[in-house]
Amino acid sequence: GAGVSQSPSNKVTEKGKDVELRCDPISGHTALYWYRQSLGQGLEFLIYFQGNSAPDKSGLPSDRFSAERTGGSVSTLTIQRTQQEDSAVYLCASSPGVQETQYFGPGTRLLVL
Amino acid sequence: AQSVTQLDSQVPVFEEAPVELRCNYSSSVSVYLFWYVQYPNQGLQLLLKYLSGSTLVKGINGFEAEFNKSQTSFHLRKPSVHISDTAEYFCAVSPQGAQKLVFGQGTRLTINP
């Protein structure tokens, strides 16, 4: 079946612009996660959604970062007023439920000039 | 808080040789343990996981790992590697009852013919 998909695959933006990254989880998966992979910091957890519960935002690095998940499916990660240090690969994962295997998408490579 | 240390950033080996990728973790609570692989320009794929039970865990592509609670280690092994195993390998932990993965910095495995 279809895996986790992310769009765009690559995004180049100018410092100070806002960007939106999209994640389509595997159908039927109730849990959705965002991670960031950067050269300096490795792989970092950003945010987690589970069903209709309040998301766990404990990994968001600043208030410029936000995410929403509409209808329990598609998720959008928004970065406002991008900075060069936001350049990274943003990975989305989904799982069938809590404490179950996370399946990762191919990522969105973001470059902030 | 949890942390994961992958002791080798790069491991070069010859084809058909055995390999061990080392992983140590620190946590004040019980954790689940994972190894993920990332092939060039692809997302993360689960190799294997330890949740409970037998401390020797077998995964895909001939990999296995052993959980050692006293040494807080979860080393990954393969008795004979192939060129196709060239990739970056990530060890991760998830606190029991929590959802996020905490990753190590990764080990780049290079297979030489």
PDB file of C-alpha atoms in Angstrom:
ATOM      1  CA  GLY A   1       0.000   0.000   0.000  1.00  0.00           C
ATOM      2  CA  ALA A   2       0.942   3.661  -0.151  1.00  0.00           C
ATOM      3  CA  GLY A   3       3.440   4.894   2.375  1.00  0.00           C
ATOM      4  CA  VAL A   4       3.816   8.270   4.040  1.00  0.00           C
ATOM      5  CA  SER A   5       4.108  11.008   1.446  1.00  0.00           C
ATOM      6  CA  GLN A   6       5.505  14.498   1.879  1.00  0.00           C
ATOM      7  CA  SER A   7       5.450  17.568  -0.293  1.00  0.00           C
ATOM      8  CA  PRO A   8       7.294  19.383  -1.605  1.00  0.00           C
ATOM      9  CA  SER A   9      10.348  17.155  -1.787  1.00  0.00           C
ATOM     10  CA  ASN A  10      12.579  20.233  -1.969  1.00  0.00           C
ATOM     11  CA  LYS A  11      11.931  23.838  -0.978  1.00  0.00           C
ATOM     12  CA  VAL A  12      14.219  26.826  -1.366  1.00  0.00           C
ATOM     13  CA  THR A  13      13.121  30.030   0.317  1.00  0.00           C
ATOM     14  CA  GLU A  14      14.508  33.364   1.331  1.00  0.00           C
ATOM     15  CA  LYS A  15      15.203  34.295   4.907  1.00  0.00           C
ATOM     16  CA  GLY A  16      12.145  35.844   6.513  1.00  0.00           C
ATOM     17  CA  LYS A  17       9.564  34.084   4.331  1.00  0.00           C
ATOM     18  CA  ASP A  18       6.990  31.628   5.663  1.00  0.00           C
ATOM     19  CA  VAL A  19       6.902  28.020   4.449  1.00  0.00           C
ATOM     20  CA  GLU A  20       4.390  25.195   4.694  1.00  0.00           C
ATOM     21  CA  LEU A  21       5.366  21.537   4.549  1.00  0.00           C
ATOM     22  CA  ARG A  22       2.756  18.858   4.004  1.00  0.00           C
ATOM     23  CA  CYS A  23       2.506  15.274   5.218  1.00  0.00           C
ATOM     24  CA  ASP A  24       0.029  12.602   4.127  1.00  0.00           C
ATOM     25  CA  PRO A  25       0.165   9.701   6.587  1.00  0.00           C
ATOM     26  CA  ILE A  26      -0.619   6.093   5.839  1.00  0.00           C
ATOM     27  CA  SER A  27      -4.380   5.629   5.654  1.00  0.00           C
ATOM     28  CA  GLY A  28      -5.821   4.555   8.989  1.00  0.00           C
ATOM     29  CA  HIS A  29      -2.806   5.586  11.041  1.00  0.00           C
ATOM     30  CA  THR A  30      -3.929   7.596  14.036  1.00  0.00           C
ATOM     31  CA  ALA A  31      -0.546   8.885  15.164  1.00  0.00           C
ATOM     32  CA  LEU A  32       1.574  11.384  13.224  1.00  0.00           C
ATOM     33  CA  TYR A  33       5.020  12.760  14.033  1.00  0.00           C
ATOM     34  CA  TRP A  34       7.331  15.457  12.691  1.00  0.00           C
ATOM     35  CA  TYR A  35      11.111  15.257  13.036  1.00  0.00           C
ATOM     36  CA  ARG A  36      13.931  17.428  11.771  1.00  0.00           C
ATOM     37  CA  GLN A  37      17.234  16.103  10.442  1.00  0.00           C
ATOM     38  CA  SER A  38      20.064  18.615  10.280  1.00  0.00           C
ATOM     39  CA  LEU A  39      23.834  18.376  10.098  1.00  0.00           C
ATOM     40  CA  GLY A  40      24.438  20.033  13.405  1.00  0.00           C
ATOM     41  CA  GLN A  41      21.635  18.529  15.492  1.00  0.00           C
ATOM     42  CA  GLY A  42      20.999  15.102  13.984  1.00  0.00           C
ATOM     43  CA  LEU A  43      17.436  13.784  14.123  1.00  0.00           C
ATOM     44  CA  GLU A  44      15.176  15.721  16.496  1.00  0.00           C
ATOM     45  CA  PHE A  45      11.559  15.203  17.482  1.00  0.00           C
ATOM     46  CA  LEU A  46       9.356  18.217  16.805  1.00  0.00           C
ATOM     47  CA  ILE A  47       5.691  17.393  17.417  1.00  0.00           C
ATOM     48  CA  TYR A  48       3.302  14.457  17.787  1.00  0.00           C
ATOM     49  CA  PHE A  49      -0.429  14.099  17.077  1.00  0.00           C
ATOM     50  CA  GLN A  50      -2.597  11.234  18.313  1.00  0.00           C
ATOM     51  CA  GLY A  51      -6.242  11.128  17.319  1.00  0.00           C
ATOM     52  CA  ASN A  52      -8.176  14.046  18.755  1.00  0.00           C
ATOM     53  CA  SER A  53      -5.854  14.530  21.719  1.00  0.00           C
ATOM     54  CA  ALA A  54      -3.893  17.730  22.208  1.00  0.00           C
ATOM     55  CA  PRO A  55      -0.592  17.456  20.342  1.00  0.00           C
ATOM     56  CA  ASP A  56       2.739  17.059  22.097  1.00  0.00           C
ATOM     57  CA  LYS A  57       4.602  20.182  20.998  1.00  0.00           C
ATOM     58  CA  SER A  58       7.540  19.731  23.328  1.00  0.00           C
ATOM     59  CA  GLY A  59      10.107  19.476  20.525  1.00  0.00           C
ATOM     60  CA  LEU A  60       9.229  22.641  18.611  1.00  0.00           C
ATOM     61  CA  PRO A  61      12.360  24.833  18.709  1.00  0.00           C
ATOM     62  CA  SER A  62      10.625  28.211  18.747  1.00  0.00           C
ATOM     63  CA  ASP A  63       7.234  29.872  18.422  1.00  0.00           C
ATOM     64  CA  ARG A  64       7.950  30.356  14.713  1.00  0.00           C
ATOM     65  CA  PHE A  65       7.138  26.670  14.287  1.00  0.00           C
ATOM     66  CA  SER A  66       3.579  25.362  14.339  1.00  0.00           C
ATOM     67  CA  ALA A  67       1.727  22.357  13.009  1.00  0.00           C
ATOM     68  CA  GLU A  68      -1.822  21.262  12.556  1.00  0.00           C
ATOM     69  CA  ARG A  69      -3.534  18.084  11.584  1.00  0.00           C
ATOM     70  CA  THR A  70      -6.869  18.421   9.846  1.00  0.00           C
ATOM     71  CA  GLY A  71      -9.515  15.736  10.067  1.00  0.00           C
ATOM     72  CA  GLY A  72      -7.120  13.379  11.765  1.00  0.00           C
ATOM     73  CA  SER A  73      -5.219  12.843   8.523  1.00  0.00           C
ATOM     74  CA  VAL A  74      -3.095  15.349   6.599  1.00  0.00           C
ATOM     75  CA  SER A  75      -0.698  17.505   8.587  1.00  0.00           C
ATOM     76  CA  THR A  76       0.968  20.803   7.762  1.00  0.00           C
ATOM     77  CA  LEU A  77       4.129  22.072   9.437  1.00  0.00           C
ATOM     78  CA  THR A  78       4.473  25.851   9.155  1.00  0.00           C
ATOM     79  CA  ILE A  79       7.652  27.796   9.758  1.00  0.00           C
ATOM     80  CA  GLN A  80       7.209  31.551   9.962  1.00  0.00           C
ATOM     81  CA  ARG A  81       9.940  34.084   9.275  1.00  0.00           C
ATOM     82  CA  THR A  82      12.403  31.388   8.258  1.00  0.00           C
ATOM     83  CA  GLN A  83      16.014  31.631   9.362  1.00  0.00           C
ATOM     84  CA  GLN A  84      19.094  30.022   7.832  1.00  0.00           C
ATOM     85  CA  GLU A  85      19.364  27.653  10.793  1.00  0.00           C
ATOM     86  CA  ASP A  86      15.966  26.214   9.801  1.00  0.00           C
ATOM     87  CA  SER A  87      17.625  24.588   6.796  1.00  0.00           C
ATOM     88  CA  ALA A  88      17.205  20.849   7.283  1.00  0.00           C
ATOM     89  CA  VAL A  89      15.295  17.807   6.115  1.00  0.00           C
ATOM     90  CA  TYR A  90      11.868  17.665   7.726  1.00  0.00           C
ATOM     91  CA  LEU A  91      10.625  14.119   8.173  1.00  0.00           C
ATOM     92  CA  CYS A  92       7.080  13.002   8.839  1.00  0.00           C
ATOM     93  CA  ALA A  93       6.144   9.610  10.264  1.00  0.00           C
ATOM     94  CA  SER A  94       2.894   7.870  11.101  1.00  0.00           C
ATOM     95  CA  SER A  95       1.967   4.829  13.147  1.00  0.00           C
ATOM     96  CA  PRO A  96      -1.190   2.743  13.552  1.00  0.00           C
ATOM     97  CA  GLY A  97      -1.499   3.741  17.180  1.00  0.00           C
ATOM     98  CA  VAL A  98       0.422   4.630  20.262  1.00  0.00           C
ATOM     99  CA  GLN A  99       3.719   2.869  20.916  1.00  0.00           C
ATOM    100  CA  GLU A 100       3.644   1.212  17.504  1.00  0.00           C
ATOM    101  CA  THR A 101       6.228   1.235  14.731  1.00  0.00           C
ATOM    102  CA  GLN A 102       6.689   4.618  13.081  1.00  0.00           C
ATOM    103  CA  TYR A 103       6.805   4.647   9.278  1.00  0.00           C
ATOM    104  CA  PHE A 104       8.729   7.533   7.790  1.00  0.00           C
ATOM    105  CA  GLY A 105       8.171   9.560   4.652  1.00  0.00           C
ATOM    106  CA  PRO A 106      10.994  10.608   2.302  1.00  0.00           C
ATOM    107  CA  GLY A 107      11.233  14.067   3.829  1.00  0.00           C
ATOM    108  CA  THR A 108      11.186  17.661   2.618  1.00  0.00           C
ATOM    109  CA  ARG A 109      14.590  19.243   2.140  1.00  0.00           C
ATOM    110  CA  LEU A 110      14.353  22.915   3.125  1.00  0.00           C
ATOM    111  CA  LEU A 111      17.041  25.413   2.218  1.00  0.00           C
ATOM    112  CA  VAL A 112      16.798  28.943   3.576  1.00  0.00           C
ATOM    113  CA  LEU A 113      18.999  31.415   1.720  1.00  0.00           C
TER     114      LEU A 113
ATOM    115  CA  ALA B   1      15.486  12.637  29.724  1.00  0.00           C
ATOM    116  CA  GLN B   2      16.947  10.113  27.350  1.00  0.00           C
ATOM    117  CA  SER B   3      20.080  10.189  25.237  1.00  0.00           C
ATOM    118  CA  VAL B   4      21.584   7.846  22.682  1.00  0.00           C
ATOM    119  CA  THR B   5      25.249   7.559  21.794  1.00  0.00           C
ATOM    120  CA  GLN B   6      26.439   5.853  18.659  1.00  0.00           C
ATOM    121  CA  LEU B   7      30.092   5.364  19.276  1.00  0.00           C
ATOM    122  CA  ASP B   8      31.240   5.334  15.657  1.00  0.00           C
ATOM    123  CA  SER B   9      30.302   8.024  13.165  1.00  0.00           C
ATOM    124  CA  GLN B  10      31.723   5.990  10.278  1.00  0.00           C
ATOM    125  CA  VAL B  11      32.436   2.280   9.861  1.00  0.00           C
ATOM    126  CA  PRO B  12      34.201   1.010   6.735  1.00  0.00           C
ATOM    127  CA  VAL B  13      34.190  -2.746   6.155  1.00  0.00           C
ATOM    128  CA  PHE B  14      34.922  -5.111   3.320  1.00  0.00           C
ATOM    129  CA  GLU B  15      32.139  -6.980   1.579  1.00  0.00           C
ATOM    130  CA  GLU B  16      31.242 -10.303   3.244  1.00  0.00           C
ATOM    131  CA  ALA B  17      32.947  -9.260   6.477  1.00  0.00           C
ATOM    132  CA  PRO B  18      31.023  -9.102   9.764  1.00  0.00           C
ATOM    133  CA  VAL B  19      30.050  -5.751  11.219  1.00  0.00           C
ATOM    134  CA  GLU B  20      28.948  -4.385  14.574  1.00  0.00           C
ATOM    135  CA  LEU B  21      27.485  -0.917  15.016  1.00  0.00           C
ATOM    136  CA  ARG B  22      27.529   0.195  18.613  1.00  0.00           C
ATOM    137  CA  CYS B  23      24.767   1.979  20.482  1.00  0.00           C
ATOM    138  CA  ASN B  24      24.538   2.975  24.136  1.00  0.00           C
ATOM    139  CA  TYR B  25      21.673   4.800  25.763  1.00  0.00           C
ATOM    140  CA  SER B  26      20.898   6.639  28.957  1.00  0.00           C
ATOM    141  CA  SER B  27      17.461   6.783  30.533  1.00  0.00           C
ATOM    142  CA  SER B  28      15.927   7.013  33.984  1.00  0.00           C
ATOM    143  CA  VAL B  29      12.878   5.058  32.808  1.00  0.00           C
ATOM    144  CA  SER B  30      12.366   1.883  30.836  1.00  0.00           C
ATOM    145  CA  VAL B  31      12.634   2.318  27.096  1.00  0.00           C
ATOM    146  CA  TYR B  32      11.907   0.594  23.851  1.00  0.00           C
ATOM    147  CA  LEU B  33      14.866   0.337  21.455  1.00  0.00           C
ATOM    148  CA  PHE B  34      15.054   0.615  17.686  1.00  0.00           C
ATOM    149  CA  TRP B  35      17.444   0.543  14.780  1.00  0.00           C
ATOM    150  CA  TYR B  36      16.528   2.432  11.611  1.00  0.00           C
ATOM    151  CA  VAL B  37      18.389   2.504   8.285  1.00  0.00           C
ATOM    152  CA  GLN B  38      18.497   5.388   5.844  1.00  0.00           C
ATOM    153  CA  TYR B  39      19.621   4.579   2.313  1.00  0.00           C
ATOM    154  CA  PRO B  40      20.930   7.476   0.208  1.00  0.00           C
ATOM    155  CA  ASN B  41      18.192   9.983  -0.603  1.00  0.00           C
ATOM    156  CA  GLN B  42      15.528   7.899   1.093  1.00  0.00           C
ATOM    157  CA  GLY B  43      13.529   8.051   4.309  1.00  0.00           C
ATOM    158  CA  LEU B  44      14.108   6.009   7.434  1.00  0.00           C
ATOM    159  CA  GLN B  45      13.208   2.325   7.420  1.00  0.00           C
ATOM    160  CA  LEU B  46      12.823   0.192  10.538  1.00  0.00           C
ATOM    161  CA  LEU B  47      15.407  -2.598  10.778  1.00  0.00           C
ATOM    162  CA  LEU B  48      14.365  -4.069  14.116  1.00  0.00           C
ATOM    163  CA  LYS B  49      13.013  -3.207  17.535  1.00  0.00           C
ATOM    164  CA  TYR B  50      13.147  -4.428  21.106  1.00  0.00           C
ATOM    165  CA  LEU B  51      10.030  -4.027  23.225  1.00  0.00           C
ATOM    166  CA  SER B  52      10.300  -6.912  25.691  1.00  0.00           C
ATOM    167  CA  GLY B  53      11.096 -10.608  25.902  1.00  0.00           C
ATOM    168  CA  SER B  54      14.159 -12.185  24.307  1.00  0.00           C
ATOM    169  CA  THR B  55      17.113  -9.821  24.348  1.00  0.00           C
ATOM    170  CA  LEU B  56      18.296 -11.025  20.928  1.00  0.00           C
ATOM    171  CA  VAL B  57      16.203  -9.415  18.240  1.00  0.00           C
ATOM    172  CA  LYS B  58      16.294 -10.369  14.586  1.00  0.00           C
ATOM    173  CA  GLY B  59      15.397  -7.865  11.899  1.00  0.00           C
ATOM    174  CA  ILE B  60      15.277  -7.481   8.164  1.00  0.00           C
ATOM    175  CA  ASN B  61      18.167  -7.980   5.755  1.00  0.00           C
ATOM    176  CA  GLY B  62      19.994 -10.369   8.090  1.00  0.00           C
ATOM    177  CA  PHE B  63      20.591  -7.841  10.870  1.00  0.00           C
ATOM    178  CA  GLU B  64      20.217  -8.609  14.560  1.00  0.00           C
ATOM    179  CA  ALA B  65      20.728  -6.703  17.786  1.00  0.00           C
ATOM    180  CA  GLU B  66      21.159  -7.627  21.411  1.00  0.00           C
ATOM    181  CA  PHE B  67      19.733  -5.655  24.303  1.00  0.00           C
ATOM    182  CA  ASN B  68      22.035  -5.554  27.309  1.00  0.00           C
ATOM    183  CA  LYS B  69      20.305  -3.845  30.203  1.00  0.00           C
ATOM    184  CA  SER B  70      23.291  -3.829  32.544  1.00  0.00           C
ATOM    185  CA  GLN B  71      25.479  -2.145  29.941  1.00  0.00           C
ATOM    186  CA  THR B  72      22.587  -0.055  28.538  1.00  0.00           C
ATOM    187  CA  SER B  73      23.590  -1.127  25.049  1.00  0.00           C
ATOM    188  CA  PHE B  74      21.795  -2.240  21.918  1.00  0.00           C
ATOM    189  CA  HIS B  75      24.502  -3.103  19.385  1.00  0.00           C
ATOM    190  CA  LEU B  76      23.586  -4.006  15.817  1.00  0.00           C
ATOM    191  CA  ARG B  77      25.332  -6.882  14.046  1.00  0.00           C
ATOM    192  CA  LYS B  78      25.419  -8.617  10.709  1.00  0.00           C
ATOM    193  CA  PRO B  79      27.627 -11.670  10.068  1.00  0.00           C
ATOM    194  CA  SER B  80      28.302 -10.879   6.395  1.00  0.00           C
ATOM    195  CA  VAL B  81      27.638  -7.524   4.765  1.00  0.00           C
ATOM    196  CA  HIS B  82      26.833  -6.709   1.152  1.00  0.00           C
ATOM    197  CA  ILE B  83      27.411  -3.644  -0.967  1.00  0.00           C
ATOM    198  CA  SER B  84      23.692  -2.925  -0.695  1.00  0.00           C
ATOM    199  CA  ASP B  85      24.043  -2.436   3.076  1.00  0.00           C
ATOM    200  CA  THR B  86      25.814   0.867   2.456  1.00  0.00           C
ATOM    201  CA  ALA B  87      23.665   3.356   4.338  1.00  0.00           C
ATOM    202  CA  GLU B  88      23.368   5.382   7.516  1.00  0.00           C
ATOM    203  CA  TYR B  89      22.136   3.547  10.572  1.00  0.00           C
ATOM    204  CA  PHE B  90      20.351   5.202  13.462  1.00  0.00           C
ATOM    205  CA  CYS B  91      19.784   3.826  16.933  1.00  0.00           C
ATOM    206  CA  ALA B  92      16.764   5.232  18.761  1.00  0.00           C
ATOM    207  CA  VAL B  93      14.939   4.884  22.055  1.00  0.00           C
ATOM    208  CA  SER B  94      11.391   5.637  23.047  1.00  0.00           C
ATOM    209  CA  PRO B  95      10.485   5.986  26.701  1.00  0.00           C
ATOM    210  CA  GLN B  96       7.785   3.533  27.603  1.00  0.00           C
ATOM    211  CA  GLY B  97       4.522   5.451  27.737  1.00  0.00           C
ATOM    212  CA  ALA B  98       5.881   8.243  25.551  1.00  0.00           C
ATOM    213  CA  GLN B  99       5.597   8.480  21.803  1.00  0.00           C
ATOM    214  CA  LYS B 100       8.626  10.270  20.506  1.00  0.00           C
ATOM    215  CA  LEU B 101      11.847   8.671  19.306  1.00  0.00           C
ATOM    216  CA  VAL B 102      15.183   9.953  20.570  1.00  0.00           C
ATOM    217  CA  PHE B 103      17.866   9.254  17.987  1.00  0.00           C
ATOM    218  CA  GLY B 104      21.597   8.822  18.068  1.00  0.00           C
ATOM    219  CA  GLN B 105      23.798  10.778  15.694  1.00  0.00           C
ATOM    220  CA  GLY B 106      23.973   7.943  13.187  1.00  0.00           C
ATOM    221  CA  THR B 107      26.694   5.639  11.884  1.00  0.00           C
ATOM    222  CA  ARG B 108      27.618   5.700   8.235  1.00  0.00           C
ATOM    223  CA  LEU B 109      28.369   2.154   7.067  1.00  0.00           C
ATOM    224  CA  THR B 110      30.525   1.937   3.956  1.00  0.00           C
ATOM    225  CA  ILE B 111      31.067  -1.411   2.262  1.00  0.00           C
ATOM    226  CA  ASN B 112      34.210  -1.792   0.178  1.00  0.00           C
ATOM    227  CA  PRO B 113      34.477  -4.498  -2.479  1.00  0.00           C
TER     228      PRO B 113
END
